[in-house]
Amino acid sequence: MTNRSTTDGSTTERSTYAADPGRRPARALLTALLGCVLPLLSVLLLAVAPPASAASLTEVTDFGSNPSGLRMHLYVPAGAGERPAVLVAVHYCTGSGPAFYSGTEFASLADRYGFIVIYPSATRSGNCFDVSSPQALRRDGGSDPVGIRSMVGYVQQHYGSDPGRVFVAGASSGAMMTNVLLGNYPDVFKAGAAFMGVPHSCFATTDGSGWNSACANGTVDRTPQQWGGLVRAAYPGYSGARPRMQLWHGTEDATLRYPNLNEEIDQWTDVLGVSRTPASTDSPQSGWTRTRYGSSGAQAPVEAISVQGVGHSLPASGMAARAIAFFGLDSSTPTDPGPGTDPTPANCRVAYTTSAWNTGLTATITLTNTGTTPLTGWSLAFTLPTGQTITSGWGATYSPAGGAVTATGLAYNATLAPGAAVQIGFQANHTGNTGKPSAFTVGGAACGTG
């Protein structure tokens, strides 16, 4: 059984483990007999023991640009299918990736739903992540966020993960990093869940210190527009879709105090362009107050959960599953059904036309929602023929430029009503093959074509 007190700053964060005491023989004779018998029992037990699970936590030591020397641990469940989703799970101060793996429910949820989990480990003093330096608070600035982005790229390259389904969840220092990552890399992360965090740039310092007492104490109060401006300044000029955010905080948090929750709500409602007035308020569990902004659905643009009477000790049991549901990962990852089997169709249809010349082409894509409910936050995945490389695009963000591409809707067209269509497209170079992708998927399920 694991008990963890999760804090930042001067308070110690730790895990304590209770071990069952071994049975002690009452007589010396029994001790002698056991000395003879135990080696034989060990051999027998090895012979009949069940095989270990195929999935285990492994360390990756060379994953790309890593200016601050982070460590990377990876959990790939046995049930991960093709193009699996990725979750980055970020630990608290004094913690580590392996400790967060052992002390949270994300790995067991990955076993159930087939997504890959990345566990970064901070290596600076106190094992806190850098969320305060100028380098950390801008895209590709040269600190911890760069290393974490490299980890995501490593998994995409080596495991063929879906670049349109990358998420991040963190606790305390990891929650602050969640806010930072969503601001610095809105084109990488689809959504985040921050357990006991503070807004992006709230912890900023200029004296080299990693601790900002005013922010931690909840006394930094800015307008939604000011908070939103700090996020936008992390990636100047970016105009694509922004990730959704789920926020958690205990009302009695004495480490990163509760007023920070309202400041986070101010920031992300402004960034996502939704009203600060809740679209819905409910209590999904005793002592919880949940507010949703921008819509009342399970995957609202912003969702905040206040936990009454609780201090700096999240996530508690069951909360990780709520985050996974917010991400939309609470169903088995679709896998390739094999030759001769038609995949389950999604509620979408794609029309694709091209106009080619010498070494270039223009592609026009029309995505139609054929379902009966809105298609929210869509990402359209397809594989370009060999030799085609996207040079520019419109109506969506495209990543990467060749091979297995994901086109993600922008803020103005990310939601398609039933029966509605959106037209997007791109220009590409080619080396002779001007053909079309053979299939298109939304959320891992195949769209109809024509």
mmCIF file of N, CA, C and O in Angstrom, residues 349-419:
data_model
loop_
_atom_site.group_PDB
_atom_site.id
_atom_site.type_symbol
_atom_site.label_atom_id
_atom_site.label_comp_id
_atom_site.label_asym_id
_atom_site.label_seq_id
_atom_site.Cartn_x
_atom_site.Cartn_y
_atom_site.Cartn_z
ATOM 1 N N ARG A 349 -16.888 11.651 -43.150
ATOM 2 C CA ARG A 349 -16.650 11.331 -44.555
ATOM 3 C C ARG A 349 -15.633 12.321 -45.093
ATOM 4 O O ARG A 349 -15.657 13.511 -44.742
ATOM 5 N N VAL A 350 -14.721 11.855 -45.942
ATOM 6 C CA VAL A 350 -13.654 12.699 -46.482
ATOM 7 C C VAL A 350 -13.703 12.684 -47.999
ATOM 8 O O VAL A 350 -13.780 11.616 -48.615
ATOM 9 N N ALA A 351 -13.667 13.875 -48.591
ATOM 10 C CA ALA A 351 -13.480 14.025 -50.042
ATOM 11 C C ALA A 351 -12.115 14.672 -50.242
ATOM 12 O O ALA A 351 -11.777 15.655 -49.567
ATOM 13 N N TYR A 352 -11.331 14.131 -51.168
ATOM 14 C CA TYR A 352 -9.933 14.541 -51.339
ATOM 15 C C TYR A 352 -9.643 14.713 -52.827
ATOM 16 O O TYR A 352 -9.820 13.788 -53.622
ATOM 17 N N THR A 353 -9.238 15.921 -53.206
ATOM 18 C CA THR A 353 -8.904 16.181 -54.607
ATOM 19 C C THR A 353 -7.522 16.823 -54.683
ATOM 20 O O THR A 353 -7.090 17.504 -53.751
ATOM 21 N N THR A 354 -6.829 16.600 -55.791
ATOM 22 C CA THR A 354 -5.497 17.187 -55.975
ATOM 23 C C THR A 354 -5.382 17.839 -57.343
ATOM 24 O O THR A 354 -6.082 17.473 -58.292
ATOM 25 N N SER A 355 -4.495 18.812 -57.394
ATOM 26 C CA SER A 355 -4.116 19.439 -58.652
ATOM 27 C C SER A 355 -2.595 19.472 -58.681
ATOM 28 O O SER A 355 -1.968 20.117 -57.827
ATOM 29 N N ALA A 356 -1.980 18.744 -59.638
ATOM 30 C CA ALA A 356 -0.535 18.546 -59.622
ATOM 31 C C ALA A 356 0.145 19.219 -60.806
ATOM 32 O O ALA A 356 -0.469 19.440 -61.862
ATOM 33 N N TRP A 357 1.385 19.555 -60.638
ATOM 34 C CA TRP A 357 2.249 20.072 -61.694
ATOM 35 C C TRP A 357 3.666 19.584 -61.434
ATOM 36 O O TRP A 357 3.983 19.120 -60.347
ATOM 37 N N ASN A 358 4.543 19.664 -62.378
ATOM 38 C CA ASN A 358 5.955 19.272 -62.296
ATOM 39 C C ASN A 358 6.346 18.592 -60.984
ATOM 40 O O ASN A 358 6.243 17.373 -60.841
ATOM 41 N N THR A 359 6.772 19.390 -60.005
ATOM 42 C CA THR A 359 7.224 18.813 -58.726
ATOM 43 C C THR A 359 6.358 19.252 -57.555
ATOM 44 O O THR A 359 6.764 19.125 -56.404
ATOM 45 N N GLY A 360 5.177 19.778 -57.833
ATOM 46 C CA GLY A 360 4.318 20.244 -56.755
ATOM 47 C C GLY A 360 2.876 19.821 -56.937
ATOM 48 O O GLY A 360 2.469 19.364 -58.014
ATOM 49 N N LEU A 361 2.081 19.983 -55.893
ATOM 50 C CA LEU A 361 0.650 19.694 -55.967
ATOM 51 C C LEU A 361 -0.087 20.461 -54.883
ATOM 52 O O LEU A 361 0.509 20.882 -53.879
ATOM 53 N N THR A 362 -1.357 20.639 -55.104
ATOM 54 C CA THR A 362 -2.260 21.210 -54.105
ATOM 55 C C THR A 362 -3.344 20.189 -53.802
ATOM 56 O O THR A 362 -3.922 19.604 -54.731
ATOM 57 N N ALA A 363 -3.592 19.951 -52.512
ATOM 58 C CA ALA A 363 -4.634 19.004 -52.095
ATOM 59 C C ALA A 363 -5.733 19.762 -51.354
ATOM 60 O O ALA A 363 -5.444 20.633 -50.527
ATOM 61 N N THR A 364 -6.968 19.438 -51.670
ATOM 62 C CA THR A 364 -8.127 20.011 -50.987
ATOM 63 C C THR A 364 -8.885 18.880 -50.306
ATOM 64 O O THR A 364 -9.218 17.872 -50.944
ATOM 65 N N ILE A 365 -9.134 19.049 -49.015
ATOM 66 C CA ILE A 365 -9.784 18.003 -48.210
ATOM 67 C C ILE A 365 -11.076 18.564 -47.642
ATOM 68 O O ILE A 365 -11.072 19.635 -47.019
ATOM 69 N N THR A 366 -12.173 17.855 -47.830
ATOM 70 C CA THR A 366 -13.451 18.224 -47.212
ATOM 71 C C THR A 366 -13.825 17.145 -46.202
ATOM 72 O O THR A 366 -14.016 15.982 -46.572
ATOM 73 N N LEU A 367 -13.903 17.535 -44.942
ATOM 74 C CA LEU A 367 -14.269 16.625 -43.848
ATOM 75 C C LEU A 367 -15.702 16.929 -43.431
ATOM 76 O O LEU A 367 -16.018 18.070 -43.069
ATOM 77 N N THR A 368 -16.562 15.918 -43.479
ATOM 78 C CA THR A 368 -17.974 16.078 -43.125
ATOM 79 C C THR A 368 -18.309 15.244 -41.902
ATOM 80 O O THR A 368 -17.913 14.073 -41.808
ATOM 81 N N ASN A 369 -19.030 15.831 -40.957
ATOM 82 C CA ASN A 369 -19.510 15.111 -39.780
ATOM 83 C C ASN A 369 -20.816 14.410 -40.157
ATOM 84 O O ASN A 369 -21.843 15.053 -40.348
ATOM 85 N N THR A 370 -20.783 13.096 -40.280
ATOM 86 C CA THR A 370 -21.972 12.327 -40.664
ATOM 87 C C THR A 370 -22.719 11.775 -39.450
ATOM 88 O O THR A 370 -23.688 11.029 -39.606
ATOM 89 N N GLY A 371 -22.259 12.132 -38.249
ATOM 90 C CA GLY A 371 -22.902 11.639 -37.036
ATOM 91 C C GLY A 371 -24.057 12.514 -36.590
ATOM 92 O O GLY A 371 -24.446 13.477 -37.261
ATOM 93 N N THR A 372 -24.581 12.210 -35.412
ATOM 94 C CA THR A 372 -25.720 12.948 -34.857
ATOM 95 C C THR A 372 -25.323 13.843 -33.699
ATOM 96 O O THR A 372 -26.174 14.499 -33.098
ATOM 97 N N THR A 373 -24.045 13.878 -33.361
ATOM 98 C CA THR A 373 -23.544 14.748 -32.292
ATOM 99 C C THR A 373 -22.376 15.562 -32.839
ATOM 100 O O THR A 373 -21.735 15.167 -33.825
ATOM 101 N N PRO A 374 -22.057 16.703 -32.215
ATOM 102 C CA PRO A 374 -20.950 17.527 -32.711
ATOM 103 C C PRO A 374 -19.626 16.763 -32.683
ATOM 104 O O PRO A 374 -19.370 15.963 -31.787
ATOM 105 N N LEU A 375 -18.797 17.038 -33.669
ATOM 106 C CA LEU A 375 -17.445 16.498 -33.737
ATOM 107 C C LEU A 375 -16.526 17.589 -33.201
ATOM 108 O O LEU A 375 -16.276 18.588 -33.877
ATOM 109 N N THR A 376 -16.035 17.399 -31.966
ATOM 110 C CA THR A 376 -15.310 18.448 -31.258
ATOM 111 C C THR A 376 -13.820 18.147 -31.219
ATOM 112 O O THR A 376 -13.416 17.031 -30.913
ATOM 113 N N GLY A 377 -13.009 19.166 -31.516
ATOM 114 C CA GLY A 377 -11.560 19.004 -31.438
ATOM 115 C C GLY A 377 -11.033 17.945 -32.380
ATOM 116 O O GLY A 377 -10.179 17.148 -32.019
ATOM 117 N N TRP A 378 -11.505 17.927 -33.622
ATOM 118 C CA TRP A 378 -11.160 16.851 -34.548
ATOM 119 C C TRP A 378 -9.695 16.910 -34.983
ATOM 120 O O TRP A 378 -9.088 17.969 -35.088
ATOM 121 N N SER A 379 -9.138 15.732 -35.234
ATOM 122 C CA SER A 379 -7.828 15.557 -35.861
ATOM 123 C C SER A 379 -7.982 14.481 -36.926
ATOM 124 O O SER A 379 -8.465 13.384 -36.633
ATOM 125 N N LEU A 380 -7.582 14.810 -38.127
ATOM 126 C CA LEU A 380 -7.719 13.903 -39.264
ATOM 127 C C LEU A 380 -6.344 13.329 -39.597
ATOM 128 O O LEU A 380 -5.402 14.068 -39.878
ATOM 129 N N ALA A 381 -6.222 12.005 -39.553
ATOM 130 C CA ALA A 381 -4.939 11.346 -39.795
ATOM 131 C C ALA A 381 -4.952 10.639 -41.146
ATOM 132 O O ALA A 381 -5.950 10.029 -41.539
ATOM 133 N N PHE A 382 -3.825 10.729 -41.862
ATOM 134 C CA PHE A 382 -3.675 10.052 -43.142
ATOM 135 C C PHE A 382 -2.191 9.925 -43.445
ATOM 136 O O PHE A 382 -1.349 10.607 -42.842
ATOM 137 N N THR A 383 -1.843 9.052 -44.374
ATOM 138 C CA THR A 383 -0.446 8.837 -44.747
ATOM 139 C C THR A 383 -0.232 9.285 -46.182
ATOM 140 O O THR A 383 -0.875 8.776 -47.115
ATOM 141 N N LEU A 384 0.682 10.237 -46.357
ATOM 142 C CA LEU A 384 0.988 10.732 -47.694
ATOM 143 C C LEU A 384 1.796 9.701 -48.476
ATOM 144 O O LEU A 384 2.632 8.993 -47.891
ATOM 145 N N PRO A 385 1.596 9.596 -49.770
ATOM 146 C CA PRO A 385 2.428 8.706 -50.586
ATOM 147 C C PRO A 385 3.903 9.102 -50.498
ATOM 148 O O PRO A 385 4.240 10.270 -50.256
ATOM 149 N N THR A 386 4.766 8.148 -50.726
ATOM 150 C CA THR A 386 6.206 8.379 -50.652
ATOM 151 C C THR A 386 6.626 9.496 -51.606
ATOM 152 O O THR A 386 6.214 9.528 -52.760
ATOM 153 N N GLY A 387 7.445 10.415 -51.095
ATOM 154 C CA GLY A 387 7.951 11.506 -51.912
ATOM 155 C C GLY A 387 7.180 12.791 -51.788
ATOM 156 O O GLY A 387 7.633 13.848 -52.253
ATOM 157 N N GLN A 388 5.992 12.761 -51.151
ATOM 158 C CA GLN A 388 5.219 13.986 -50.956
ATOM 159 C C GLN A 388 5.574 14.625 -49.612
ATOM 160 O O GLN A 388 5.618 13.944 -48.580
ATOM 161 N N THR A 389 5.809 15.941 -49.638
ATOM 162 C CA THR A 389 6.168 16.680 -48.429
ATOM 163 C C THR A 389 5.398 17.988 -48.400
ATOM 164 O O THR A 389 5.485 18.796 -49.334
ATOM 165 N N ILE A 390 4.649 18.213 -47.328
ATOM 166 C CA ILE A 390 3.840 19.428 -47.200
ATOM 167 C C ILE A 390 4.750 20.638 -46.994
ATOM 168 O O ILE A 390 5.649 20.616 -46.149
ATOM 169 N N THR A 391 4.495 21.686 -47.754
ATOM 170 C CA THR A 391 5.265 22.930 -47.608
ATOM 171 C C THR A 391 4.455 24.048 -46.961
ATOM 172 O O THR A 391 5.020 24.956 -46.358
ATOM 173 N N SER A 392 3.142 24.006 -47.096
ATOM 174 C CA SER A 392 2.270 24.993 -46.449
ATOM 175 C C SER A 392 0.859 24.430 -46.406
ATOM 176 O O SER A 392 0.527 23.501 -47.160
ATOM 177 N N GLY A 393 0.033 24.970 -45.513
ATOM 178 C CA GLY A 393 -1.329 24.458 -45.400
ATOM 179 C C GLY A 393 -2.281 25.518 -44.916
ATOM 180 O O GLY A 393 -1.876 26.594 -44.457
ATOM 181 N N TRP A 394 -3.576 25.247 -44.986
ATOM 182 C CA TRP A 394 -4.598 26.166 -44.507
ATOM 183 C C TRP A 394 -5.742 25.369 -43.885
ATOM 184 O O TRP A 394 -5.959 24.201 -44.199
ATOM 185 N N GLY A 395 -6.441 26.014 -42.956
ATOM 186 C CA GLY A 395 -7.603 25.404 -42.316
ATOM 187 C C GLY A 395 -7.281 24.420 -41.212
ATOM 188 O O GLY A 395 -8.185 23.929 -40.532
ATOM 189 N N ALA A 396 -5.992 24.103 -41.018
ATOM 190 C CA ALA A 396 -5.592 23.125 -39.996
ATOM 191 C C ALA A 396 -4.083 23.249 -39.789
ATOM 192 O O ALA A 396 -3.376 23.881 -40.587
ATOM 193 N N THR A 397 -3.598 22.647 -38.716
ATOM 194 C CA THR A 397 -2.159 22.478 -38.544
ATOM 195 C C THR A 397 -1.803 21.061 -38.994
ATOM 196 O O THR A 397 -2.572 20.120 -38.767
ATOM 197 N N TYR A 398 -0.627 20.916 -39.632
ATOM 198 C CA TYR A 398 -0.230 19.637 -40.217
ATOM 199 C C TYR A 398 1.098 19.202 -39.597
ATOM 200 O O TYR A 398 2.077 19.961 -39.615
ATOM 201 N N SER A 399 1.116 17.993 -39.034
ATOM 202 C CA SER A 399 2.340 17.504 -38.399
ATOM 203 C C SER A 399 2.393 15.976 -38.489
ATOM 204 O O SER A 399 1.395 15.297 -38.226
ATOM 205 N N PRO A 400 3.570 15.431 -38.915
ATOM 206 C CA PRO A 400 4.714 16.110 -39.516
ATOM 207 C C PRO A 400 4.418 16.462 -40.969
ATOM 208 O O PRO A 400 3.280 16.323 -41.429
ATOM 209 N N ALA A 401 5.461 16.876 -41.730
ATOM 210 C CA ALA A 401 5.248 17.330 -43.096
ATOM 211 C C ALA A 401 5.109 16.190 -44.097
ATOM 212 O O ALA A 401 4.638 16.390 -45.217
ATOM 213 N N GLY A 402 5.521 14.987 -43.717
ATOM 214 C CA GLY A 402 5.424 13.844 -44.616
ATOM 215 C C GLY A 402 5.143 12.573 -43.863
ATOM 216 O O GLY A 402 5.148 12.541 -42.628
ATOM 217 N N GLY A 403 4.872 11.502 -44.603
ATOM 218 C CA GLY A 403 4.586 10.222 -43.961
ATOM 219 C C GLY A 403 3.218 10.222 -43.308
ATOM 220 O O GLY A 403 2.218 10.632 -43.904
ATOM 221 N N ALA A 404 3.147 9.745 -42.043
ATOM 222 C CA ALA A 404 1.889 9.695 -41.295
ATOM 223 C C ALA A 404 1.579 11.078 -40.752
ATOM 224 O O ALA A 404 2.170 11.532 -39.779
ATOM 225 N N VAL A 405 0.648 11.782 -41.379
ATOM 226 C CA VAL A 405 0.346 13.181 -41.075
ATOM 227 C C VAL A 405 -0.941 13.265 -40.272
ATOM 228 O O VAL A 405 -1.885 12.490 -40.493
ATOM 229 N N THR A 406 -1.002 14.210 -39.337
ATOM 230 C CA THR A 406 -2.245 14.530 -38.639
ATOM 231 C C THR A 406 -2.580 15.994 -38.881
ATOM 232 O O THR A 406 -1.753 16.875 -38.631
ATOM 233 N N ALA A 407 -3.774 16.251 -39.393
ATOM 234 C CA ALA A 407 -4.287 17.613 -39.585
ATOM 235 C C ALA A 407 -5.248 17.909 -38.440
ATOM 236 O O ALA A 407 -6.233 17.188 -38.256
ATOM 237 N N THR A 408 -4.949 18.943 -37.665
ATOM 238 C CA THR A 408 -5.740 19.286 -36.481
ATOM 239 C C THR A 408 -6.462 20.598 -36.709
ATOM 240 O O THR A 408 -5.853 21.592 -37.129
ATOM 241 N N GLY A 409 -7.762 20.615 -36.443
ATOM 242 C CA GLY A 409 -8.569 21.803 -36.661
ATOM 243 C C GLY A 409 -8.106 23.002 -35.865
ATOM 244 O O GLY A 409 -7.489 22.874 -34.807
ATOM 245 N N LEU A 410 -8.389 24.190 -36.357
ATOM 246 C CA LEU A 410 -8.029 25.433 -35.694
ATOM 247 C C LEU A 410 -9.165 25.879 -34.774
ATOM 248 O O LEU A 410 -10.237 25.274 -34.747
ATOM 249 N N ALA A 411 -8.927 26.965 -34.045
ATOM 250 C CA ALA A 411 -9.912 27.398 -33.053
ATOM 251 C C ALA A 411 -11.268 27.680 -33.689
ATOM 252 O O ALA A 411 -12.317 27.363 -33.119
ATOM 253 N N TYR A 412 -11.281 28.224 -34.908
ATOM 254 C CA TYR A 412 -12.545 28.632 -35.516
ATOM 255 C C TYR A 412 -13.308 27.480 -36.169
ATOM 256 O O TYR A 412 -14.496 27.616 -36.473
ATOM 257 N N ASN A 413 -12.635 26.357 -36.433
ATOM 258 C CA ASN A 413 -13.330 25.263 -37.127
ATOM 259 C C ASN A 413 -13.166 23.917 -36.426
ATOM 260 O O ASN A 413 -13.426 22.879 -37.030
ATOM 261 N N ALA A 414 -12.730 23.935 -35.168
ATOM 262 C CA ALA A 414 -12.429 22.688 -34.461
ATOM 263 C C ALA A 414 -13.678 21.912 -34.064
ATOM 264 O O ALA A 414 -13.577 20.748 -33.674
ATOM 265 N N THR A 415 -14.859 22.534 -34.144
ATOM 266 C CA THR A 415 -16.111 21.841 -33.823
ATOM 267 C C THR A 415 -17.003 21.817 -35.056
ATOM 268 O O THR A 415 -17.293 22.862 -35.644
ATOM 269 N N LEU A 416 -17.419 20.612 -35.436
ATOM 270 C CA LEU A 416 -18.312 20.430 -36.583
ATOM 271 C C LEU A 416 -19.668 19.941 -36.086
ATOM 272 O O LEU A 416 -19.766 18.891 -35.449
ATOM 273 N N ALA A 417 -20.709 20.697 -36.378
ATOM 274 C CA ALA A 417 -22.062 20.277 -36.021
ATOM 275 C C ALA A 417 -22.474 19.080 -36.883
ATOM 276 O O ALA A 417 -21.875 18.833 -37.947
ATOM 277 N N PRO A 418 -23.459 18.310 -36.462
ATOM 278 C CA PRO A 418 -23.936 17.188 -37.282
ATOM 279 C C PRO A 418 -24.318 17.660 -38.688
ATOM 280 O O PRO A 418 -25.029 18.655 -38.853
ATOM 281 N N GLY A 419 -23.784 16.996 -39.686
ATOM 282 C CA GLY A 419 -24.059 17.355 -41.065
ATOM 283 C C GLY A 419 -23.183 18.453 -41.633
ATOM 284 O O GLY A 419 -23.209 18.710 -42.837
#
